[in-house]
PDB file of C-alpha atoms in Angstrom:
ATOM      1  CA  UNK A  29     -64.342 -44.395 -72.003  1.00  0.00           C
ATOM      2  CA  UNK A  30     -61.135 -42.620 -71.761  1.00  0.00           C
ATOM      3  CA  UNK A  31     -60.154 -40.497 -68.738  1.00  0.00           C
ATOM      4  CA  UNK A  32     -59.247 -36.709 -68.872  1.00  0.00           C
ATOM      5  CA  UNK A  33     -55.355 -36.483 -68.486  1.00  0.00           C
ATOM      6  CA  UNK A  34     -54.555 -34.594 -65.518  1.00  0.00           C
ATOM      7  CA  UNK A  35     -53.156 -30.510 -66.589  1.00  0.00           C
ATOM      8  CA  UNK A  36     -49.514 -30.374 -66.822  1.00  0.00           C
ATOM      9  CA  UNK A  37     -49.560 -27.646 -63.732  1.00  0.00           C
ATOM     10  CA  UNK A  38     -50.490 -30.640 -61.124  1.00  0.00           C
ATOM     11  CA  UNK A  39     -46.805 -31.841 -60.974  1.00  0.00           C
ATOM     12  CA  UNK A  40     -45.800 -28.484 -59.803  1.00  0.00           C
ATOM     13  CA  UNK A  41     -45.620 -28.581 -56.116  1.00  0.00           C
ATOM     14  CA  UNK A  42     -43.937 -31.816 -56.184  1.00  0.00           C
ATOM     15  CA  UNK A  43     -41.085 -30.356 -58.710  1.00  0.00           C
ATOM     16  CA  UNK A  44     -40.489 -26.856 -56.525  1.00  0.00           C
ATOM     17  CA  UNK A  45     -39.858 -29.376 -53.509  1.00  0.00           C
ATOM     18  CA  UNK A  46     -37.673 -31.461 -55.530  1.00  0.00           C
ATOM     19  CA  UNK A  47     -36.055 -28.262 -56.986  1.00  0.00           C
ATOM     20  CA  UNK A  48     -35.620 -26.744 -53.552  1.00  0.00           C
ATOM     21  CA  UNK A  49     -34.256 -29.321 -51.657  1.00  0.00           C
ATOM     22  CA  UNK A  50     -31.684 -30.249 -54.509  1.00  0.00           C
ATOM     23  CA  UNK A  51     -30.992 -26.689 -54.158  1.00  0.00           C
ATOM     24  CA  UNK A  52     -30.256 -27.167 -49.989  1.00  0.00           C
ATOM     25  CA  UNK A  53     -32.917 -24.040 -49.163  1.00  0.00           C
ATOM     26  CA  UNK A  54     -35.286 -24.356 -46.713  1.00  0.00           C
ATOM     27  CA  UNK A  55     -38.486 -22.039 -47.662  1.00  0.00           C
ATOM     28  CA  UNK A  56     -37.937 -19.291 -45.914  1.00  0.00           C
ATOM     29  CA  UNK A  57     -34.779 -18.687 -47.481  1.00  0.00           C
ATOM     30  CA  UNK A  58     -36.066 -19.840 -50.975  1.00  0.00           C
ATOM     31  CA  UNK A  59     -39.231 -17.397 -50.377  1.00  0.00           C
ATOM     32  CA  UNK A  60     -36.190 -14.301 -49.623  1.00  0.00           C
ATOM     33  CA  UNK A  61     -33.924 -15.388 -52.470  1.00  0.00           C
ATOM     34  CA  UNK A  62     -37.008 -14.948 -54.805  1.00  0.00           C
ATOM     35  CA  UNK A  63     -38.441 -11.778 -53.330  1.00  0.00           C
ATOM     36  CA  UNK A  64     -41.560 -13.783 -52.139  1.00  0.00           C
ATOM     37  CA  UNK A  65     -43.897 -14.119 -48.472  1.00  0.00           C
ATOM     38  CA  UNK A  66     -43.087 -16.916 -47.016  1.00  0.00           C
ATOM     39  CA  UNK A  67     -46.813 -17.966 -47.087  1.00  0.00           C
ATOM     40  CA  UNK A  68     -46.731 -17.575 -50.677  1.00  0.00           C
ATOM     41  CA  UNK A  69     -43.930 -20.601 -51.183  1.00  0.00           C
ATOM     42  CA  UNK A  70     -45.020 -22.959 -48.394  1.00  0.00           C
ATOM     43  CA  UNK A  71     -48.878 -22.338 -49.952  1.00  0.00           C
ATOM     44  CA  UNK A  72     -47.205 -23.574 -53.522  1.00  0.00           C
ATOM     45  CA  UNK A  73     -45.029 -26.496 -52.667  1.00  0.00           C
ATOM     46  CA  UNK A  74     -48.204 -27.478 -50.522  1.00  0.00           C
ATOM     47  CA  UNK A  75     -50.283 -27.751 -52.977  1.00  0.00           C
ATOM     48  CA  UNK A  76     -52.550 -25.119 -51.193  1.00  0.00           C
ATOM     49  CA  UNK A  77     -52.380 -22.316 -53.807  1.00  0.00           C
ATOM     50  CA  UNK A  78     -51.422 -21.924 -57.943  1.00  0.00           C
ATOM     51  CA  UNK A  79     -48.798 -19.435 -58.559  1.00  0.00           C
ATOM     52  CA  UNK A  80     -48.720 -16.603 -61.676  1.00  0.00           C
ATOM     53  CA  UNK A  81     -46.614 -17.520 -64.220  1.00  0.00           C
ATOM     54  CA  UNK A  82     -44.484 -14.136 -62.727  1.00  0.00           C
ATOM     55  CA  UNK A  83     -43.919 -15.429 -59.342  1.00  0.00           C
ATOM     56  CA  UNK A  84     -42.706 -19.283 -61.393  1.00  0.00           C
ATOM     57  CA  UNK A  85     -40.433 -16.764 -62.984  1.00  0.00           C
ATOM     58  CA  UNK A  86     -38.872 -15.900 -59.955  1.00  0.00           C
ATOM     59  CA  UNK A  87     -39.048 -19.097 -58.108  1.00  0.00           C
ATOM     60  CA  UNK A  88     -37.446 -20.532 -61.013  1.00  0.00           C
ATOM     61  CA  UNK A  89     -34.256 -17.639 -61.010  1.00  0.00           C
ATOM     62  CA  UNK A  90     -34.358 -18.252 -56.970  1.00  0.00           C
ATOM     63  CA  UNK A  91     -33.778 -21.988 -57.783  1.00  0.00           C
ATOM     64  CA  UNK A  92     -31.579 -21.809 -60.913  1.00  0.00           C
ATOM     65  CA  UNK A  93     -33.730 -24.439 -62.781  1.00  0.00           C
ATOM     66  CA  UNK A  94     -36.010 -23.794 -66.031  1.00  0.00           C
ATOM     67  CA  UNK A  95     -39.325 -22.125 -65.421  1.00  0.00           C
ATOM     68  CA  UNK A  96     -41.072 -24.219 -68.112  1.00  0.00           C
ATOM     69  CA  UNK A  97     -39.787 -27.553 -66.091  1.00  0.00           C
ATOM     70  CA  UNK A  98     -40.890 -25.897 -62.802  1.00  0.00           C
ATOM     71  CA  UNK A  99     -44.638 -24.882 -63.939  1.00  0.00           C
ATOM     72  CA  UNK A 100     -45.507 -27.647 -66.829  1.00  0.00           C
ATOM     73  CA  UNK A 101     -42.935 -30.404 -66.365  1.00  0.00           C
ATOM     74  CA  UNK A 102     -41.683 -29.445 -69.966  1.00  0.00           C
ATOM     75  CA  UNK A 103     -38.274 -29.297 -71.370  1.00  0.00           C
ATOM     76  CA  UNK A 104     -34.701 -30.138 -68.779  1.00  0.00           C
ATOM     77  CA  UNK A 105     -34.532 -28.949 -64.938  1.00  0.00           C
ATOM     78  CA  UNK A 106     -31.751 -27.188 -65.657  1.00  0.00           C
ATOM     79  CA  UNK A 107     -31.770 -23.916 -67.464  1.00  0.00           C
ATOM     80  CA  UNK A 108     -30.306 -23.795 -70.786  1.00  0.00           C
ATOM     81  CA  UNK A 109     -29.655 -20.250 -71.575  1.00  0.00           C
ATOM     82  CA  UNK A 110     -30.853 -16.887 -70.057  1.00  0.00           C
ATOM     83  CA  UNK A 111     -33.508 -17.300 -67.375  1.00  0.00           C
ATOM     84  CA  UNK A 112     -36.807 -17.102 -68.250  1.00  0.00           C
ATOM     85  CA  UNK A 113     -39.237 -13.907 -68.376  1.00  0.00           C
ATOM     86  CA  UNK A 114     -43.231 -13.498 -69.002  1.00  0.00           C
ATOM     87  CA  UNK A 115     -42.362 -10.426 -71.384  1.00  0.00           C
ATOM     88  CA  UNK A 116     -44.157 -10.530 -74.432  1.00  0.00           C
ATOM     89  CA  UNK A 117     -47.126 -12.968 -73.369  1.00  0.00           C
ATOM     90  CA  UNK A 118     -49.475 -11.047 -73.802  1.00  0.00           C
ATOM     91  CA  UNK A 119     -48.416 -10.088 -76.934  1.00  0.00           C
ATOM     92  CA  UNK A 120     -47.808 -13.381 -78.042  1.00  0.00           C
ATOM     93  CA  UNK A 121     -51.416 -14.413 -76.867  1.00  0.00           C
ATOM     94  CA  UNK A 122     -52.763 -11.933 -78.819  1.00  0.00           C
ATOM     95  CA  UNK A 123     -50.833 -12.746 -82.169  1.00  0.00           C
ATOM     96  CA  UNK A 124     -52.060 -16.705 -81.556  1.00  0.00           C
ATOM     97  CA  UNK A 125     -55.352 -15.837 -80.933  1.00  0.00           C
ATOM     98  CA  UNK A 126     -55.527 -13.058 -84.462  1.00  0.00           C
ATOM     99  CA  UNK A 127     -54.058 -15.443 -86.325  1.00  0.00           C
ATOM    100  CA  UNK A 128     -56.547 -18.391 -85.460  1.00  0.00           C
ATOM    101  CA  UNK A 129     -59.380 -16.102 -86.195  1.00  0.00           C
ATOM    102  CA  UNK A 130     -60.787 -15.839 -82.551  1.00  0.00           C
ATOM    103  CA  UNK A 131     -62.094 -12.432 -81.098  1.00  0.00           C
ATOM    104  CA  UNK A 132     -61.463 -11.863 -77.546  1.00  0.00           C
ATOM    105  CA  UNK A 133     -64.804 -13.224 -76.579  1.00  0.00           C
ATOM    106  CA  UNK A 134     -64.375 -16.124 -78.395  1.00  0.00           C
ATOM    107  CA  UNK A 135     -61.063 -17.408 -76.932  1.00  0.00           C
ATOM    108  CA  UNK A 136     -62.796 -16.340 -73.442  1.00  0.00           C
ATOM    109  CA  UNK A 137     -65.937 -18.956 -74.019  1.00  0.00           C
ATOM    110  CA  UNK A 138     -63.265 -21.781 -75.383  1.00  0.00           C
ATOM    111  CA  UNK A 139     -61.174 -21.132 -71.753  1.00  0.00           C
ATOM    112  CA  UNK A 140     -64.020 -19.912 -69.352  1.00  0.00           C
ATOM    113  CA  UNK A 141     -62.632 -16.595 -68.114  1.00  0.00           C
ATOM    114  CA  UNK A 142     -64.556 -13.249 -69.344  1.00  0.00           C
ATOM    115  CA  UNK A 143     -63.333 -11.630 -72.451  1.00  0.00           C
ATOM    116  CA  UNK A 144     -61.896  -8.674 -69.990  1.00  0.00           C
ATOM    117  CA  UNK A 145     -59.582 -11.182 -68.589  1.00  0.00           C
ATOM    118  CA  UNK A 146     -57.992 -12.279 -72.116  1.00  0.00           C
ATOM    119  CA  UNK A 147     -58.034  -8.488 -72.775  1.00  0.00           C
ATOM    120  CA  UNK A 148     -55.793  -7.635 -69.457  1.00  0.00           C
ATOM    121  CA  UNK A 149     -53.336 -10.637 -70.282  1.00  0.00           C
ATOM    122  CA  UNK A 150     -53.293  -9.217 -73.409  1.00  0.00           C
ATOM    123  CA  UNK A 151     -51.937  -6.059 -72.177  1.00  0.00           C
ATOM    124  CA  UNK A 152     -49.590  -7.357 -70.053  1.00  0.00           C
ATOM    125  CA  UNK A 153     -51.407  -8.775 -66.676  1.00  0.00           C
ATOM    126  CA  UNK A 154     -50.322 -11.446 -64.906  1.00  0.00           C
ATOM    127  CA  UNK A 155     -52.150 -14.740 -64.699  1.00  0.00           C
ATOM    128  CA  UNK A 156     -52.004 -17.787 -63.195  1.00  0.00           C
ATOM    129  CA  UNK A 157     -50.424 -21.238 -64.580  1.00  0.00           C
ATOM    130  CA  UNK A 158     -53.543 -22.871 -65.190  1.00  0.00           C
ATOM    131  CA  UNK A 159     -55.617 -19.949 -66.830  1.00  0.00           C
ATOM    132  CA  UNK A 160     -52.024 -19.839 -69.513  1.00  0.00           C
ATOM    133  CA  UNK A 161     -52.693 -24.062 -69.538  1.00  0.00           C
ATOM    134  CA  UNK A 162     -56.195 -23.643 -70.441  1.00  0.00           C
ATOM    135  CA  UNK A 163     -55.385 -20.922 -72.833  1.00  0.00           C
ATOM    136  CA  UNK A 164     -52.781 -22.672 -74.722  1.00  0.00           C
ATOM    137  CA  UNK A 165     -55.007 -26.009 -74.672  1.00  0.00           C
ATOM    138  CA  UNK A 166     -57.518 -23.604 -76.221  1.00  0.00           C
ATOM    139  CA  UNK A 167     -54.806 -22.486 -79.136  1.00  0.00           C
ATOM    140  CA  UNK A 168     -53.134 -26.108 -79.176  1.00  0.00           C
ATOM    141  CA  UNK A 169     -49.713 -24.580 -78.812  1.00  0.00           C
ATOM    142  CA  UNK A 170     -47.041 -25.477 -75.922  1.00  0.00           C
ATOM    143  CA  UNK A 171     -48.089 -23.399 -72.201  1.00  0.00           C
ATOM    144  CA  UNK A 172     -44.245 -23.092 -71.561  1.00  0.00           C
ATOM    145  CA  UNK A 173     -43.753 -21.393 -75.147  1.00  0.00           C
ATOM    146  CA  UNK A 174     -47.131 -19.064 -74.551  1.00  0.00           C
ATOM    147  CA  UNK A 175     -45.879 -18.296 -70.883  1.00  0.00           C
ATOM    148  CA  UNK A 176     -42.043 -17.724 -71.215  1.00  0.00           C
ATOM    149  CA  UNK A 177     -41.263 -18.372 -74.507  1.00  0.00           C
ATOM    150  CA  UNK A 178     -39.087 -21.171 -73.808  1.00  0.00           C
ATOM    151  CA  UNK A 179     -38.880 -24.407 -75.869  1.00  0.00           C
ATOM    152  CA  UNK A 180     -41.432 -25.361 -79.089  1.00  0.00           C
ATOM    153  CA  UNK A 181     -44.286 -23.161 -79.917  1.00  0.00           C
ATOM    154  CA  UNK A 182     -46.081 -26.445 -80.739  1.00  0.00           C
ATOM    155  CA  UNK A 183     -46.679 -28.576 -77.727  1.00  0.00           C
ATOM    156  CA  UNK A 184     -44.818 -32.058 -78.606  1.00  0.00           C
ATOM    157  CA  UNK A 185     -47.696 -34.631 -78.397  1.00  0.00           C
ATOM    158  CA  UNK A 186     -47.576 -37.442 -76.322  1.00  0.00           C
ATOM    159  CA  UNK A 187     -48.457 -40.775 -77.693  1.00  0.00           C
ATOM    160  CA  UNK A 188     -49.076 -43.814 -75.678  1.00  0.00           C
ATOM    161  CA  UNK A 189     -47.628 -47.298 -76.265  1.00  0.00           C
ATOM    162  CA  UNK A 190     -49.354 -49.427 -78.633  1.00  0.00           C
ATOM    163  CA  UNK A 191     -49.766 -52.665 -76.435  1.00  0.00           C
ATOM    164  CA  UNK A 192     -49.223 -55.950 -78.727  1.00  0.00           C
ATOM    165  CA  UNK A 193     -53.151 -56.698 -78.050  1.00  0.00           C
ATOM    166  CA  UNK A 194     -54.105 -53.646 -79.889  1.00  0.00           C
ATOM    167  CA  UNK A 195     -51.431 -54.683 -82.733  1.00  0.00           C
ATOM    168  CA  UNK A 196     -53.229 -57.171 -83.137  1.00  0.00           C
ATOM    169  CA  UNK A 197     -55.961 -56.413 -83.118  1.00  0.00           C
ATOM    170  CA  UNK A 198     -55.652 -53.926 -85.553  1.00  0.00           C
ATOM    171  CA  UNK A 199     -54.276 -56.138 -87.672  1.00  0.00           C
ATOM    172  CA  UNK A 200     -57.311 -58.461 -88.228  1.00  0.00           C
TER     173      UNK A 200
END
């Protein structure tokens, strides 16, 4: 029996600490730089609360690092280019989920949210890093590409090591 891999959103808290102190803020100042309550960081970084990709937009900018490195642990720290934005999301959910052939309701059953909810992200609502996760899971395309359009649009699979027991046992 194999065990569920954890969602690439759980590393998040412990990347905005790392981000902010490599950045020398404490959180109050990192919550004013990025337009935020102060709750709303110290609730993150704690673990305590799941941010919308929006406010990982502006944590990110706040922070000068690469939103799709601060909410899924994919791609460099560092930005590479402009900083990232959640324009078009909803637009590119849409087009992912027309293409693969899934209504509104359909998508909603594969991801657990109502078909309302994939209707207002559609249209441009925010959501939260997990619900984009579970949505791009759903679609097997890359969360940071659905979210911010940064990096791959397919999500770069993972493989594990091949341990020389397996080898050879495959071998036989």
């Amino acid at each position: 029996m194999r065990a569920r891999k954890n969602p690439l959103y759980v590393g998040l808290a412990l990347r905005l600490k790392q981000a902010r102190r490599q950045s020398g803020l404490k959180r109050l100042p990192l919550a004013t730089k990025a337009g935020l309550a102060a709750a709303t960081g110290r609730d993150i970084e704690t673990g305590l609360r799941l941010p919308t990709v929006g406010t990982i937009v502006r944590l990110a900018a706040a922070l000068d690092v690469s939103a799709s490195w601060l909410a899924y642990g994919i791609g460099d720290m560092h930005i590479n280019g402009a900083p990232a934005t959640c324009d078009g999301m909803g637009a590119r959910l849409q087009q992912l989920r027309v293409e693969q052939g899934h209504t509104k309701a359909a998508l909603a059953r594969l991801v657990g949210l109502s078909p309302s909810t994939v209707a207002d992200i559609e249209n441009g609502a925010q959501t939260g890093v997990e619900v984009i996760e579970a949505l791009a899971k759903a679609l097997y395309i890359s969360p940071a590409w659905l979210a911010f359009n940064q990096g791959s649009r397919e999500l770069a699979v993972r493989r594990r090591a091949v341990t020389e027991a397996e080898s050879a046992q495959a071998s036989d």
